[in-house]
XYZ file of C-alpha atoms in Angstrom:
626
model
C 120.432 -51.728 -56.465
C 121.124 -48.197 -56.738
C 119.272 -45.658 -54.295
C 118.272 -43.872 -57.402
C 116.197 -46.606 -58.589
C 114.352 -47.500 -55.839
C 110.391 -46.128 -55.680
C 109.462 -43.634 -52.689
C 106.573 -43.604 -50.724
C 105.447 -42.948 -46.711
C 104.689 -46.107 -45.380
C 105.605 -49.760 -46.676
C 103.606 -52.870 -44.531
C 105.077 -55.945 -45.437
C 102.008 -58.309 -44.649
C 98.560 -57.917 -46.143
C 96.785 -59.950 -43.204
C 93.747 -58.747 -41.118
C 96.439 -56.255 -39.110
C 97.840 -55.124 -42.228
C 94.678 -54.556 -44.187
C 93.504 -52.821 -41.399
C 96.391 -50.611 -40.740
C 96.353 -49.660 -44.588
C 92.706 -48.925 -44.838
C 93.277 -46.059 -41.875
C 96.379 -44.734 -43.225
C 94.669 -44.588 -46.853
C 91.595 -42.876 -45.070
C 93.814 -39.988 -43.653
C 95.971 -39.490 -46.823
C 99.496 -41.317 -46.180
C 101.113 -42.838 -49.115
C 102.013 -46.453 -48.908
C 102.872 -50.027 -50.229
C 101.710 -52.911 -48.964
C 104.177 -56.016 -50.210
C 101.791 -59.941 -49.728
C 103.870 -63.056 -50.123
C 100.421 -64.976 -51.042
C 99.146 -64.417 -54.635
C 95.699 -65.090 -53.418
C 93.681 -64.246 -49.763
C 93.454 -67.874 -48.206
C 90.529 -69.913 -47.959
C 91.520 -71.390 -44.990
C 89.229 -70.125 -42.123
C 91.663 -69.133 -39.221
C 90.399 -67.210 -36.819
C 86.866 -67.038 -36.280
C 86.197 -64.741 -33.335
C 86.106 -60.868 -33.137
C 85.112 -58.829 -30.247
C 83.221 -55.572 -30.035
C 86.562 -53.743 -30.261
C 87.138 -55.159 -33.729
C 84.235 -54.996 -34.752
C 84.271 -50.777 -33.202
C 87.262 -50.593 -35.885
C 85.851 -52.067 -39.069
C 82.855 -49.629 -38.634
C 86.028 -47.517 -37.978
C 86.918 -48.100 -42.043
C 83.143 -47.845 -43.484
C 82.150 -51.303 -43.703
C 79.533 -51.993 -41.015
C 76.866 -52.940 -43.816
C 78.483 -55.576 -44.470
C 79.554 -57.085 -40.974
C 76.115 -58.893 -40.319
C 75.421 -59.175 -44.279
C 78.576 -61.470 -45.425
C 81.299 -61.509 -42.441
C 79.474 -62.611 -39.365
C 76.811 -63.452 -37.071
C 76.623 -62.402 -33.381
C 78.149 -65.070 -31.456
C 75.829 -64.574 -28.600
C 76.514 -66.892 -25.651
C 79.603 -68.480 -24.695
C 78.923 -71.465 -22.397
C 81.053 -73.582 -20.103
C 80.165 -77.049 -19.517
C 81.720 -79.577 -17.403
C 82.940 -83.350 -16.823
C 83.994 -86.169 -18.903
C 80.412 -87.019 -20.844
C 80.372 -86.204 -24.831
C 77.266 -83.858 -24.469
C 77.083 -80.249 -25.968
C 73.967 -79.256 -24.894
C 74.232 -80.096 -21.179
C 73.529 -76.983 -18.787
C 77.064 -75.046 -18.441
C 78.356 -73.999 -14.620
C 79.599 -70.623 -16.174
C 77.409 -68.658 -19.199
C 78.966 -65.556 -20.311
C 76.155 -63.106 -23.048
C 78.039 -61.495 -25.522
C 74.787 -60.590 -27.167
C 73.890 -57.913 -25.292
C 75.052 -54.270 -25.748
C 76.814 -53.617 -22.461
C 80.330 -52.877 -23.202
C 80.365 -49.099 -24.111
C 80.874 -49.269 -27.798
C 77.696 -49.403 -29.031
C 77.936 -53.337 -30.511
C 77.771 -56.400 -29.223
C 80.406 -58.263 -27.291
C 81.721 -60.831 -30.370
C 80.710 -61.951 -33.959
C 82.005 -65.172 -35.518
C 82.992 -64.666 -38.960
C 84.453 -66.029 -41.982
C 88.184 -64.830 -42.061
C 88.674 -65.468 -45.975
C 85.320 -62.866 -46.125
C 86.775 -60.404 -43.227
C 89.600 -60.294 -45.342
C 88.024 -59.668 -49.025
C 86.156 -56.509 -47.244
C 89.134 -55.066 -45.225
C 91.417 -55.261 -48.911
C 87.729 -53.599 -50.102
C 88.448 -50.921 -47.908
C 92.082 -50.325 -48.456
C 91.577 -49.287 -52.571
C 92.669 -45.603 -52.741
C 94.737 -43.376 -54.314
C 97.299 -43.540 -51.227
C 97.511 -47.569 -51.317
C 99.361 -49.722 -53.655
C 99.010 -53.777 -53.158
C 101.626 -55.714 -54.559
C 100.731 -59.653 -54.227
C 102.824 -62.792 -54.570
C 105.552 -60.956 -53.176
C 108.753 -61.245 -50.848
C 110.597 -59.136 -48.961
C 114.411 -60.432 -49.000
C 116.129 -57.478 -47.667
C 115.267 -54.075 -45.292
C 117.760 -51.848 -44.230
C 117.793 -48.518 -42.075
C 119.632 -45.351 -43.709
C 119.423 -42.088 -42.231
C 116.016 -41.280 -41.946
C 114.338 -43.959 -44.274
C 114.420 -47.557 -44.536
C 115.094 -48.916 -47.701
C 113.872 -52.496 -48.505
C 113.878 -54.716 -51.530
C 111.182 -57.466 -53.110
C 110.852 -59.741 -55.501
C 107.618 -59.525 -57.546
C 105.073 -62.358 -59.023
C 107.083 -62.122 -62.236
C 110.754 -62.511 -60.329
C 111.513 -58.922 -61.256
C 113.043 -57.372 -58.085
C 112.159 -53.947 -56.999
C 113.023 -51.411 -54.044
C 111.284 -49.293 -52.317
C 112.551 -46.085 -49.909
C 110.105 -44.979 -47.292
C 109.626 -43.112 -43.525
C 109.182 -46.301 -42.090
C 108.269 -49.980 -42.657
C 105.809 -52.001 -40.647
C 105.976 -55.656 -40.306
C 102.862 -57.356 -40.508
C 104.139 -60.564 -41.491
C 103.500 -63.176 -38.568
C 105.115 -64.549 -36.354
C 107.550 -66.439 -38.677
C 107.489 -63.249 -41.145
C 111.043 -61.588 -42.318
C 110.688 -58.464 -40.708
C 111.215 -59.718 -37.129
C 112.952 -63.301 -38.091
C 115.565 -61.909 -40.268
C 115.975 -58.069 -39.735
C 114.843 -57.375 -35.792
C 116.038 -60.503 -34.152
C 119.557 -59.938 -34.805
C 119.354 -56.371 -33.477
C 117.599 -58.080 -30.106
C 114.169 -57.909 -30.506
C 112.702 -61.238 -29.561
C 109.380 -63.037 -28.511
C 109.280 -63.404 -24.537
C 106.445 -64.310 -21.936
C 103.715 -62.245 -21.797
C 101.972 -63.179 -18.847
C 102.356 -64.099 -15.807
C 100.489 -66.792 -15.696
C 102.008 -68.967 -18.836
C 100.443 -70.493 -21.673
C 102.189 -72.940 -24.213
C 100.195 -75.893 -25.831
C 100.041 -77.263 -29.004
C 96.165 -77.608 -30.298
C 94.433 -79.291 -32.903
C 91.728 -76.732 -35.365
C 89.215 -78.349 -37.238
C 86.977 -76.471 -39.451
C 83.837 -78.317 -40.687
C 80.982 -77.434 -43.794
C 78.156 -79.169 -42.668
C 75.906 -79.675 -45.363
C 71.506 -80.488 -44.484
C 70.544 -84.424 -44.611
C 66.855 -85.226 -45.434
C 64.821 -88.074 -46.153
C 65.969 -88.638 -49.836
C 69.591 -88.883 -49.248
C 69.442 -90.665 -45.980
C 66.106 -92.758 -45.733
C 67.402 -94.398 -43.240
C 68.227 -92.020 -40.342
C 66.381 -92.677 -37.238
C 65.045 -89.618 -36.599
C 63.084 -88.631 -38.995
C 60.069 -91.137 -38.140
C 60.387 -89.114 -34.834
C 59.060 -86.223 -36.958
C 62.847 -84.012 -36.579
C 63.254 -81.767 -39.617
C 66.592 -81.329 -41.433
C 66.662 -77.411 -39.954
C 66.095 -79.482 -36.115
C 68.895 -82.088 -37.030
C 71.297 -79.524 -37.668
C 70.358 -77.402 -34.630
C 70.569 -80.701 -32.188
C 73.755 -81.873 -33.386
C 75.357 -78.408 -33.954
C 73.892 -76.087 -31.489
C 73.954 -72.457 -31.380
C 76.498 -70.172 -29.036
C 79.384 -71.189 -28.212
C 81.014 -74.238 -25.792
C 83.738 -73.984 -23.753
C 84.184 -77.957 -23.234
C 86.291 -78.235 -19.597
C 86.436 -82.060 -20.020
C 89.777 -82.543 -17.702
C 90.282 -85.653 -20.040
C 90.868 -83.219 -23.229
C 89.583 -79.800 -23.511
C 88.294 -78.659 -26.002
C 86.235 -75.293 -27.702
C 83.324 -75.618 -30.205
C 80.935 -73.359 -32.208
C 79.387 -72.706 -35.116
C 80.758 -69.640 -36.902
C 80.421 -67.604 -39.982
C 76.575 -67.005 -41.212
C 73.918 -69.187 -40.288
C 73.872 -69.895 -44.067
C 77.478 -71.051 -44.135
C 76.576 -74.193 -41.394
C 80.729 -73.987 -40.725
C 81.576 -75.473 -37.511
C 84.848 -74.982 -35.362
C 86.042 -77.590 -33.151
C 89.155 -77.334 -31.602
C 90.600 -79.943 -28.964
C 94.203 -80.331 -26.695
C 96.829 -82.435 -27.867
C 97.823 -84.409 -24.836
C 101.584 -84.731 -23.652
C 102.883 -88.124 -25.624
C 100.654 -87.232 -28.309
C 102.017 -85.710 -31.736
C 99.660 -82.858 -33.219
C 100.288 -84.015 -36.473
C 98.970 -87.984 -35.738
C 95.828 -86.218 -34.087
C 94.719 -84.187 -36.702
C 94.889 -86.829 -38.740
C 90.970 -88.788 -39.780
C 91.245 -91.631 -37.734
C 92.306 -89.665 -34.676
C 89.696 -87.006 -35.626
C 86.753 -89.428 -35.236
C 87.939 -90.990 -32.040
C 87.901 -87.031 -30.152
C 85.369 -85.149 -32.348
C 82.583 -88.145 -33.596
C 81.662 -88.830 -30.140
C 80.434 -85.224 -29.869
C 77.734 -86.061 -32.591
C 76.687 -88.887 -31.320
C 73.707 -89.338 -29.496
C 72.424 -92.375 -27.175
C 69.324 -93.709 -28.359
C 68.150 -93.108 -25.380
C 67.732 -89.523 -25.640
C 65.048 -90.072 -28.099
C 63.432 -93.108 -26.857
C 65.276 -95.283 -29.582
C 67.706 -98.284 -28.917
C 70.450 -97.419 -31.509
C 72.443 -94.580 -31.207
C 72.216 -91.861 -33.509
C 75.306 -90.172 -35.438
C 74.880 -87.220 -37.416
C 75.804 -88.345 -41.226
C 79.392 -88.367 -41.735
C 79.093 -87.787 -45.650
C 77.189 -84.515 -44.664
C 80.186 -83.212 -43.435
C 83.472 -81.385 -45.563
C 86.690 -81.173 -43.841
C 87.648 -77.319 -44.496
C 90.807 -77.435 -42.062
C 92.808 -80.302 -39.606
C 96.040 -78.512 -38.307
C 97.436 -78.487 -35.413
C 98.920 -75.434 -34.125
C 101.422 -73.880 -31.086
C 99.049 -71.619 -28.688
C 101.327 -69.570 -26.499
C 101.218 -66.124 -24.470
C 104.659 -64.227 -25.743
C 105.029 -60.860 -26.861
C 108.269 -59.148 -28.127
C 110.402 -57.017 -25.222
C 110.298 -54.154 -27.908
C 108.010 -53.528 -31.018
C 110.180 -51.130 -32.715
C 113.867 -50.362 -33.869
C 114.474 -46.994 -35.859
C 111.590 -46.912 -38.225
C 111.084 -50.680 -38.775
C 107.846 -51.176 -36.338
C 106.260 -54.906 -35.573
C 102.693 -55.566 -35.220
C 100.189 -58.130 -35.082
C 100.843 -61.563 -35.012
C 104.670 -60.304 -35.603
C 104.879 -58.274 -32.518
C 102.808 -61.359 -29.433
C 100.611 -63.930 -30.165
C 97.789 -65.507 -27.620
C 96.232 -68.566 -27.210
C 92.782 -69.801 -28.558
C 90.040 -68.961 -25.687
C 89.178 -65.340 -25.570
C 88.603 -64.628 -29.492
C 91.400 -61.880 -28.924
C 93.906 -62.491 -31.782
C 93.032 -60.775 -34.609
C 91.231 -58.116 -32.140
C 94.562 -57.153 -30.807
C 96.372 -56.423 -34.181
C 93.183 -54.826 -35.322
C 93.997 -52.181 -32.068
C 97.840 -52.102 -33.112
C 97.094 -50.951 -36.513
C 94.590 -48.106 -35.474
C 96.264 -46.760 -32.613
C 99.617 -47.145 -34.798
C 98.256 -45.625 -37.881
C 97.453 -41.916 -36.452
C 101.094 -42.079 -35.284
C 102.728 -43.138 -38.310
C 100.434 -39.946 -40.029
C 101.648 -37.255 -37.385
C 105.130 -38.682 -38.058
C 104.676 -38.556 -41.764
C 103.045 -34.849 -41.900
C 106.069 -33.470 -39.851
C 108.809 -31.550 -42.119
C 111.329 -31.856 -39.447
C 111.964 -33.344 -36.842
C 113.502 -33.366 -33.471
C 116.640 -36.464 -33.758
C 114.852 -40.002 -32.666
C 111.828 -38.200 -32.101
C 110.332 -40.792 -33.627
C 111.190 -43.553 -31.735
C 109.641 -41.558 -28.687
C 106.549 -41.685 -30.572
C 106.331 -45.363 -31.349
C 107.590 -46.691 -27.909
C 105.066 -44.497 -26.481
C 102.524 -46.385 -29.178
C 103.659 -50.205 -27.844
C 103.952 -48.684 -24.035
C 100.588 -48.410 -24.377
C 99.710 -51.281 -26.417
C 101.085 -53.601 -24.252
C 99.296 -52.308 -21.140
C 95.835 -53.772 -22.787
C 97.747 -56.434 -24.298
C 97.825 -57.846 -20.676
C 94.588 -56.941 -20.312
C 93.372 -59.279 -22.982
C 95.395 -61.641 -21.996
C 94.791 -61.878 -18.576
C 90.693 -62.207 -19.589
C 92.073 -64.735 -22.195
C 93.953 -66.804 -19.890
C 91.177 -66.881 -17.575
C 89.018 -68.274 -19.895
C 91.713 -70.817 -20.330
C 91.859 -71.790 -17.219
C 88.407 -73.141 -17.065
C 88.694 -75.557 -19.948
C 92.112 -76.750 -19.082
C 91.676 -77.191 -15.100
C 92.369 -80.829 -14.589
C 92.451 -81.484 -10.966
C 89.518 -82.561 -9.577
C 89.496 -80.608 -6.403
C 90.040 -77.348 -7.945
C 87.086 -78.507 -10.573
C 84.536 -79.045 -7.541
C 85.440 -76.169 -5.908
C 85.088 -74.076 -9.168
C 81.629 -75.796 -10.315
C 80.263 -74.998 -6.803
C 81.893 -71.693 -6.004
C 80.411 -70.185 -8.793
C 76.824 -71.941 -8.453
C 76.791 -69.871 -4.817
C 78.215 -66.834 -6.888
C 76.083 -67.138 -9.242
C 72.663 -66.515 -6.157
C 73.700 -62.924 -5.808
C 72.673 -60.350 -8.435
C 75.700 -58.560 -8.756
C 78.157 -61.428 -9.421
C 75.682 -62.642 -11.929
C 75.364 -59.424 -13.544
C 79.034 -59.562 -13.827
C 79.698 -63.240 -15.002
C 77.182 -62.182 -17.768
C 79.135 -59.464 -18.739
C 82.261 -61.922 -19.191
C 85.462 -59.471 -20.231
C 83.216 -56.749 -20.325
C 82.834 -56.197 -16.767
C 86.149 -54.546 -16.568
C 84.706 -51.714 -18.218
C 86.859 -49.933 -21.486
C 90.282 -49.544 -21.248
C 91.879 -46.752 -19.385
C 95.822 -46.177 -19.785
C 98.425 -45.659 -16.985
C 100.566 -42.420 -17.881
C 104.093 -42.741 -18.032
C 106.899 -40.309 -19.482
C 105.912 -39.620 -23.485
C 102.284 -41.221 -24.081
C 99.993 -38.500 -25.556
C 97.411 -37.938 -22.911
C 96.936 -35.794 -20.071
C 96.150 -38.002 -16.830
C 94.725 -35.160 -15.040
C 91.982 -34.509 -17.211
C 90.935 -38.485 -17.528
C 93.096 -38.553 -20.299
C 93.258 -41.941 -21.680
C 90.070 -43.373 -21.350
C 88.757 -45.161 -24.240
C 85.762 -42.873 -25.172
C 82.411 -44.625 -25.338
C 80.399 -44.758 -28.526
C 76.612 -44.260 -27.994
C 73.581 -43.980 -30.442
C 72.935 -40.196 -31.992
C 70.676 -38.418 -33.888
C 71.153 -35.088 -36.052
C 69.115 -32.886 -34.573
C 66.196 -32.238 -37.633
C 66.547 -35.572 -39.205
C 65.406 -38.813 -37.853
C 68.939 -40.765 -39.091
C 70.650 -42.934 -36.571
C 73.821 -43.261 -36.945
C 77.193 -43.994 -34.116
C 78.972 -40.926 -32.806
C 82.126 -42.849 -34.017
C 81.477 -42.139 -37.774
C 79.856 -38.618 -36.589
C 83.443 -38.057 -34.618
C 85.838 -39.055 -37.248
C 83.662 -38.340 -40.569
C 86.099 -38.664 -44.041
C 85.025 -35.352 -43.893
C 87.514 -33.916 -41.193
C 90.842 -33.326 -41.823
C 91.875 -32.610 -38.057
C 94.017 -35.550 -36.503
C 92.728 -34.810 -32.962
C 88.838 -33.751 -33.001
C 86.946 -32.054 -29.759
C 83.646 -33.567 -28.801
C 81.463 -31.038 -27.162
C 79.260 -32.976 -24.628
C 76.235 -30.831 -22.995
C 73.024 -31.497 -21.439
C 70.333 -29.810 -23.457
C 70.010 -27.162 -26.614
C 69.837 -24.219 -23.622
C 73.584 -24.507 -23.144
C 74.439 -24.399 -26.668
C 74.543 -20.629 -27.651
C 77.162 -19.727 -25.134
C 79.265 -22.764 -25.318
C 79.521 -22.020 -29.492
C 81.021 -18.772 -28.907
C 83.799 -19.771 -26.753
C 84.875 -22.745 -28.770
C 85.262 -20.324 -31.905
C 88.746 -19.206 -30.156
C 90.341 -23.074 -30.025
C 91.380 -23.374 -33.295
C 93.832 -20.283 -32.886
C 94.778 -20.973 -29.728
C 95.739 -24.966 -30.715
C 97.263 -23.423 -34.608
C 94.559 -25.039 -36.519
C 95.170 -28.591 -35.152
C 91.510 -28.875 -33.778
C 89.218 -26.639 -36.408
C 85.934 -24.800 -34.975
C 83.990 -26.183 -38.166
C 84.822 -29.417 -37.345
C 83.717 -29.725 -33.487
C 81.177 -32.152 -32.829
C 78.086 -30.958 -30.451
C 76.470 -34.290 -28.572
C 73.181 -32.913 -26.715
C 72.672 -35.710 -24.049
C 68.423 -34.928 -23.891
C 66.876 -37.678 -25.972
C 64.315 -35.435 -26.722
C 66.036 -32.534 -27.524
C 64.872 -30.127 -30.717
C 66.404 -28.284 -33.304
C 65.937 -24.433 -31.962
C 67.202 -20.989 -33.562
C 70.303 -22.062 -31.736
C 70.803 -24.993 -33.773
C 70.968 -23.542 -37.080
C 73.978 -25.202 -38.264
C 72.259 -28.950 -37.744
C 75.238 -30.273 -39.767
C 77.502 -30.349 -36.689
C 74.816 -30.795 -33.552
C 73.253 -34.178 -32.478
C 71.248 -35.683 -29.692
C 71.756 -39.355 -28.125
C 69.375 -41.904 -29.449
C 67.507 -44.253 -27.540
C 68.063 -48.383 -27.902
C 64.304 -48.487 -29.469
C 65.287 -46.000 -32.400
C 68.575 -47.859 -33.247
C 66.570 -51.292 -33.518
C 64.292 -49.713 -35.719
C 67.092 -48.170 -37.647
C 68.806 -50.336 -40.373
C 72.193 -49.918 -38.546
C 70.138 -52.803 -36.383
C 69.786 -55.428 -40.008
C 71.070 -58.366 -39.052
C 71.897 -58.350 -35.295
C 70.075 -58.702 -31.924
C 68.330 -55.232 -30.133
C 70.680 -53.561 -28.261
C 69.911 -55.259 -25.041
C 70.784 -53.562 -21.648
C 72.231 -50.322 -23.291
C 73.102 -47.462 -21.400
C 72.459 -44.197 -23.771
C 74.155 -41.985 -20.715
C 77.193 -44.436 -20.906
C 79.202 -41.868 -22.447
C 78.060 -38.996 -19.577
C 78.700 -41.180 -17.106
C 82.253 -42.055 -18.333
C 83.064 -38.345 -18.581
C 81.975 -37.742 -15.318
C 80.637 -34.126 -15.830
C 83.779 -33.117 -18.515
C 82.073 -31.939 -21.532
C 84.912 -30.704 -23.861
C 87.003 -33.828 -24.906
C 90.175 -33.778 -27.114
C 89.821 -37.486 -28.493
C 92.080 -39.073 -30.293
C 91.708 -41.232 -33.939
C 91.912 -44.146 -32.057
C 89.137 -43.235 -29.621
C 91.106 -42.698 -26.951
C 90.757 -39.146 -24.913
C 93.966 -36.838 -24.711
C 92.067 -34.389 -22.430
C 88.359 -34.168 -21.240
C 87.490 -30.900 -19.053
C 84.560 -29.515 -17.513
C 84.883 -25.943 -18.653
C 86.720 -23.906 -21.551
C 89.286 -22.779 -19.715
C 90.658 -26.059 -18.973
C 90.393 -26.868 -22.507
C 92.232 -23.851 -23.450
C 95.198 -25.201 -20.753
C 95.392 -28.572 -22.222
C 95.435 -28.245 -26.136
C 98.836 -26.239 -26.404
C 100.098 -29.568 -24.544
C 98.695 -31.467 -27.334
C 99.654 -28.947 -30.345
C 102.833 -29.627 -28.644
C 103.037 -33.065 -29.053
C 101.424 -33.145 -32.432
C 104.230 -30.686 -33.676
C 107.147 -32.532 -32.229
């Protein structure tokens, strides 16, 4: 095909998964022409994943669908219990219970939701229609190729019809078996390696069940119901709420319920053992010998003689498939302009909910790079590979973080050996007597705190003024209205234009005359890239007023308290923020009130007085010029 003939555009993302739905969504929302080329004609019914932590749940608010996380994804999945030995019994007391229902981890949400990923999906494609995005479904890529300074790649269409596209760059989204990486970066040396220390590789079976109510019509003869059990109480004894970690050294195994309540979809997924063949034990027969057992209850739990199983013909088989869990990541995520993330660039294994989490944070830490790179006129030579290896340099320092968590987690459904079991089971009973290590098990993850990067050579952040934190989000309030609303989506409005914005963070109204005046000169001194009418002005008093010096209320807010957000409908639909910290984001700064953040909500600078600020931003002008 001729150069001549092929279409132009910024950005082309071959893969229209959660990673690259979510990458096109933030790239539509600041502007940046692209394509996004789907193999599949349709999004899959097949539930996949099923977990999503506060992070991804941070970025989808991140793309203006909150409303609908707790309305049609998800359901908070609350707590995440480890239970113990070889006996077939869900609802036995765990040794380790982690709450992910409480609002501890500095974002604002709570720790995880289980959703529906054929839903997630509908909503994130909801959020990528613009004028910047075109979708092309049913589609291949069959060839890329790098040229100067765009990469020119070629697909067939629904119809056959072949077309080509040149753009800036290409991202593959496309899996771990996709053709970016399997056919165009492998060859040049790019290649999935360990990414962890401590090694993961085992093949697991996922089943996904729809459980559908029994009563006394359809099944007279169910032995419960002259016990007086409802339908609602069958369903809730057989299936209970939050989730199981099942550390059965026999064969491990990870159950929940997931989706909305209303859904009743259940998740079980269990180890294939060494001699065993995935395939054979996903099969029915196999399935009721590991799974049935589970819902199956001794008579003698309800002072009956029979046992009791919960109605096999109430239940629809949504998924059997076994699948290759593994800890690898690729020893680069970039060549040129052809970039890899997602599932493309590491994959993890099943325990820590972290999958579709972690491409959600490629896309939106990728996408504001991709935009600086596309707004540039020139260039310095390779500049841009500077910019994306400093994008998976820091990627892949809380890629490890997430996996290490992850890999814990694993390691206390797959520990076999029964000394290391009792001295687990009673280590952390002991642990468990002291307030501080129980605050902390609680916590799970969380207790790590939000991600801070290490600085190296080229990442765009300045380590001496606690330059890249992850900045917390916390409750707000515009002064003279009584709106809550998340200091995210105050932050990073669709209003803004600026790719870096400056968060103004004082103590009360009193300070804000003064401080107004002297950050009027930044948007000289940093050429425009941070704008005086777009600074954001958080007054940490929960009390505080609007005044004569708050005239312009558009731009000034207060923290809100836990109480006003659970009365607020940002609270529809899931729990009361529980143990939230509104000073968690004063705290975190430590005292530095002027903070250069990021569009992925990371901090380049934060300082504690103007002239700092006025130090740092010609650093980051710098790097957002090139």
């Amino acid at each position: 095909m001729a150069q001549e003939n092929y279409e132009t555009t910024d950005v082309v993302i071959c893969g229209c998964g959660p990673t690259g739905a979510m990458l096109s969504a933030y790239l539509g929302r600041m502007s940046i022409p692209h394509i996004v080329i789907e193999k599949e004609p349709e999004i899959t019914t097949d539930p996949r994943g099923i977990a999503l932590d506060e992070d991804g749940i941070r970025m989808l608010q991140g793309i203006g669908i909150y409303d609908q996380i707790y309305s049609d994804i998800g359901t908070c999945m609350s707590k995440f219990k480890f239970i113990g030995g070889t006996e077939k019994i869900l609802d036995k007391k765990p040794f380790l219970e982690m709450d992910y229902g409480t609002t501890e981890g500095g974002t604002g949400h709570v720790g995880f939701i289980c959703h529906k990923q054929p839903i997630l999906e509908k909503h994130l494609r909801d959020a990528m229609k613009s004028e910047f995005c075109q979708l092309h479904t049913g589609a291949s890529v069959f060839e890329i190729r790098e040229e100067g300074d765009h990469v020119y790649s070629q697909y067939n269409d629904a119809d056959g019809f072949t077309h080509g596209i040149r753009s800036r760059f290409l991202v593959g989204a496309d899996g771990k078996t996709g053709f970016t990486r399997k056919n165009f970066l492998e060859p040049l040396g790019i290649h999935m390696e360990q990414a962890h220390t401590a090694f993961y590789d085992e093949t697991w079976v996922a089943l996904n069940w729809e459980i559908s109510l029994p009563n006394e019509k359809t099944h007279p003869d169910f032995a419960l119901w002259r016990l007086g059990y409802t339908p609602e109480q069958v369903y809730d004894l057989f299936f209970p709420v939050n989730f199981r970690f099942v550390c059965n050294p026999e064969r491990p195994a990870v159950c929940g319920r997931f989706g909305l309540p209303s859904n009743r979809l259940w998740r079980f997924e269990f180890v294939v053992r060494p001699g065993e063949d995935g395939e054979e034990m996903s099969k029915p027969e196999n399935i009721e010998k590991v799974v049935f057992p589970y819902i199956t209850h001794p008579g003698s739990r309800y002072g009956i003689v029979e046992d009791v199983q919960f109605p096999e013909d109430c239940i629809r088989v949504l998924r059997s498939r076994p699948f290759r869990f593994s800890a690898r990541s690729c020893n680069r995520w970039s060549h040129g302009r052809v970039v890899l993330c997602g599932d493309a660039a590491h994959v993890f294994p099943p325990f820590g909910g972290q999958g579709i989490a972690s491409g959600f944070r490629d896309a939106v830490s990728l996408a504001w790079r991709l935009v600086l790179l596309c707004r540039r006129q020139t260039v310095a030579i390779n500049n841009h590979e500077e910019v994306l290896s400093g994008w998976y340099v820091e990627r892949k320092q809380q890629l490890e973080r997430s996996l290490a968590a992850t890999i814990k987690n694993g390691e206390f459904v797959t520990e076999g050996n029964p000394i290391k079991i009792f001295i687990r089971d009673w280590s952390l009973f002991f642990m468990h007597l002291i307030p501080r290590w129980r605050r902390d098990f609680r916590l799970g993850y969380r207790k790590e705190g939000l991600v801070k990067y290490n600085h190296s050579p080229g990442l765009p952040f300045d380590p001496s003024h606690k330059g890249g934190l992850c900045l917390p989000q916390v409750y707000c309030k515009q002064l003279g209205s009584e709106k809550v609303m998340f200091s995210d989506d105050v932050l990073f409005s669709k209003e803004k234009k600026g790719l870096f914005q400056l968060l103004v963070y004082l103590g009360s109204v009193d300070e804000l005359d003064v401080v107004r005046q002297s950050v009027s000169q930044i948007e000289e001194i940093s050429k425009g890239e941070i704008r005086s009418t777009e600074v954001t002005y958080l007054i940490e008093d929960t009390g505080a007023k609007s005044t004569e010096a708050t005239r312009d209320l558009l731009s000034i807010f207060r923290l809100a308290t836990a109480e006003e957000f659970a009365q607020s409908s940002l609270c529809r639909g899931r729990p009361e923020p529980q143990y939230y910290d509104p000073l968690y984001l004063g705290n975190a700064l430590e005292g530095n009130g002027f903070v250069v953040v990021r569009p992925d909500r990371f901090i380049y600078a934060a300082c504690d007085n103007i002239v700092d600020l006025e130090k740092v931003i010609p650093n980051a002008v710098q790097y957002l010029h090139g």
